[in-house]
């Protein structure tokens, strides 16, 4: 006997959604590279960074989704079996790191638009070499910010119900850390950049109207 139909539908849906996300990210990344090659514009470079981050995150999520589905199918008389594999820990590391990479790639795009409009006199910040440096720093910080704490503190545990390695809810401190690092900080930065950008546009529009 497998898990309930609702759990199976949820697991199958997660597998399908993550597979679509992986395929779409891969297609867009290949198209951008084939069309522009080494002559990537700054916008295309940042878009490629976002799709590569999405590819990293969705690949880990897809692996986890398959494990969850496998666990649901293997349920016998309402009892879940331990189906731990060697991919459990690496996919969990990649999941948390990919999540941070994806959200901070959105920050990079927001920052690029903000600099392009507001700091028009500092176009040197929009050079491809500078953006490549920012992308390198983004990946380095996301890797260090997720891998090192997980490796040193041994917070990842195998959850037999979900058949995946995650940070237990009882580890409230580390759960809060990853919630802030992977979600709160990038979302706040995105909101600040776009808010300042919109405010700047309104101010410029008002000045333009005053001189008409």
CSV table of N, CA and C in Angstrom, one decimal, residues 1 10 25 30 34 38 64-65 85 94 98 107 116 119 123 128 143 145 149 154 173-174 178 184 199 206 211:
chain,number,residue,atom,x,y,z
A,1,UNK,N,0.8,-1.2,0.0
A,1,UNK,CA,0.0,0.0,0.0
A,1,UNK,C,0.9,1.2,0.0
A,10,UNK,N,0.8,15.3,-4.6
A,10,UNK,CA,1.7,16.4,-4.2
A,10,UNK,C,3.1,16.0,-4.7
A,25,UNK,N,15.0,26.4,-17.6
A,25,UNK,CA,16.3,27.1,-17.2
A,25,UNK,C,17.4,26.7,-18.2
A,30,UNK,N,21.1,27.9,-22.7
A,30,UNK,CA,21.7,27.4,-23.9
A,30,UNK,C,21.4,28.4,-25.0
A,34,UNK,N,24.3,30.4,-27.1
A,34,UNK,CA,24.4,30.2,-28.5
A,34,UNK,C,24.2,31.5,-29.3
A,38,UNK,N,30.6,34.7,-26.6
A,38,UNK,CA,31.4,35.5,-25.7
A,38,UNK,C,31.1,37.0,-25.7
A,64,UNK,N,15.4,15.8,-4.8
A,64,UNK,CA,14.7,15.7,-3.6
A,64,UNK,C,13.2,15.2,-3.9
A,65,UNK,N,12.6,15.8,-4.9
A,65,UNK,CA,11.2,15.4,-5.3
A,65,UNK,C,11.1,14.0,-5.7
A,85,UNK,N,20.0,7.5,0.8
A,85,UNK,CA,20.9,7.2,-0.3
A,85,UNK,C,22.1,8.2,-0.1
A,94,UNK,N,23.2,21.4,-2.0
A,94,UNK,CA,22.9,22.1,-3.2
A,94,UNK,C,21.6,22.8,-3.2
A,98,UNK,N,21.6,26.6,-3.8
A,98,UNK,CA,20.9,27.0,-5.0
A,98,UNK,C,19.8,28.0,-4.7
A,107,UNK,N,18.8,39.9,-6.9
A,107,UNK,CA,19.4,41.1,-6.3
A,107,UNK,C,20.4,41.8,-7.3
A,116,UNK,N,21.9,51.6,-13.5
A,116,UNK,CA,21.7,52.1,-14.9
A,116,UNK,C,20.9,53.4,-14.9
A,119,UNK,N,22.4,56.0,-11.1
A,119,UNK,CA,23.8,56.3,-11.1
A,119,UNK,C,24.3,56.3,-12.5
A,123,UNK,N,28.8,54.7,-15.2
A,123,UNK,CA,28.6,53.6,-16.1
A,123,UNK,C,29.7,52.5,-16.0
A,128,UNK,N,31.2,44.8,-18.2
A,128,UNK,CA,31.1,43.3,-18.1
A,128,UNK,C,32.1,42.7,-17.0
A,143,UNK,N,28.0,30.2,-1.5
A,143,UNK,CA,28.6,28.9,-1.2
A,143,UNK,C,29.1,28.9,0.3
A,145,UNK,N,28.3,30.9,2.7
A,145,UNK,CA,27.2,31.2,3.6
A,145,UNK,C,26.3,30.0,3.9
A,149,UNK,N,28.4,26.7,7.3
A,149,UNK,CA,27.6,26.4,8.5
A,149,UNK,C,27.1,25.0,8.6
A,154,UNK,N,27.0,20.3,11.4
A,154,UNK,CA,26.3,19.0,11.2
A,154,UNK,C,24.8,19.1,11.5
A,173,UNK,N,17.5,28.0,15.7
A,173,UNK,CA,18.5,29.1,15.4
A,173,UNK,C,19.0,29.0,14.0
A,174,UNK,N,19.3,27.8,13.5
A,174,UNK,CA,19.8,27.6,12.1
A,174,UNK,C,18.7,27.7,11.1
A,178,UNK,N,19.0,30.5,8.0
A,178,UNK,CA,18.8,30.2,6.6
A,178,UNK,C,17.6,31.0,6.0
A,184,UNK,N,15.1,36.6,3.5
A,184,UNK,CA,14.9,37.9,4.0
A,184,UNK,C,15.8,39.0,3.4
A,199,UNK,N,11.1,55.8,-6.8
A,199,UNK,CA,11.1,57.1,-6.2
A,199,UNK,C,11.9,58.1,-7.1
A,206,UNK,N,8.5,64.7,-12.0
A,206,UNK,CA,8.0,66.0,-11.4
A,206,UNK,C,8.9,67.2,-11.8
A,211,UNK,N,9.5,72.1,-15.5
A,211,UNK,CA,10.2,72.9,-16.5
A,211,UNK,C,9.4,73.0,-17.8
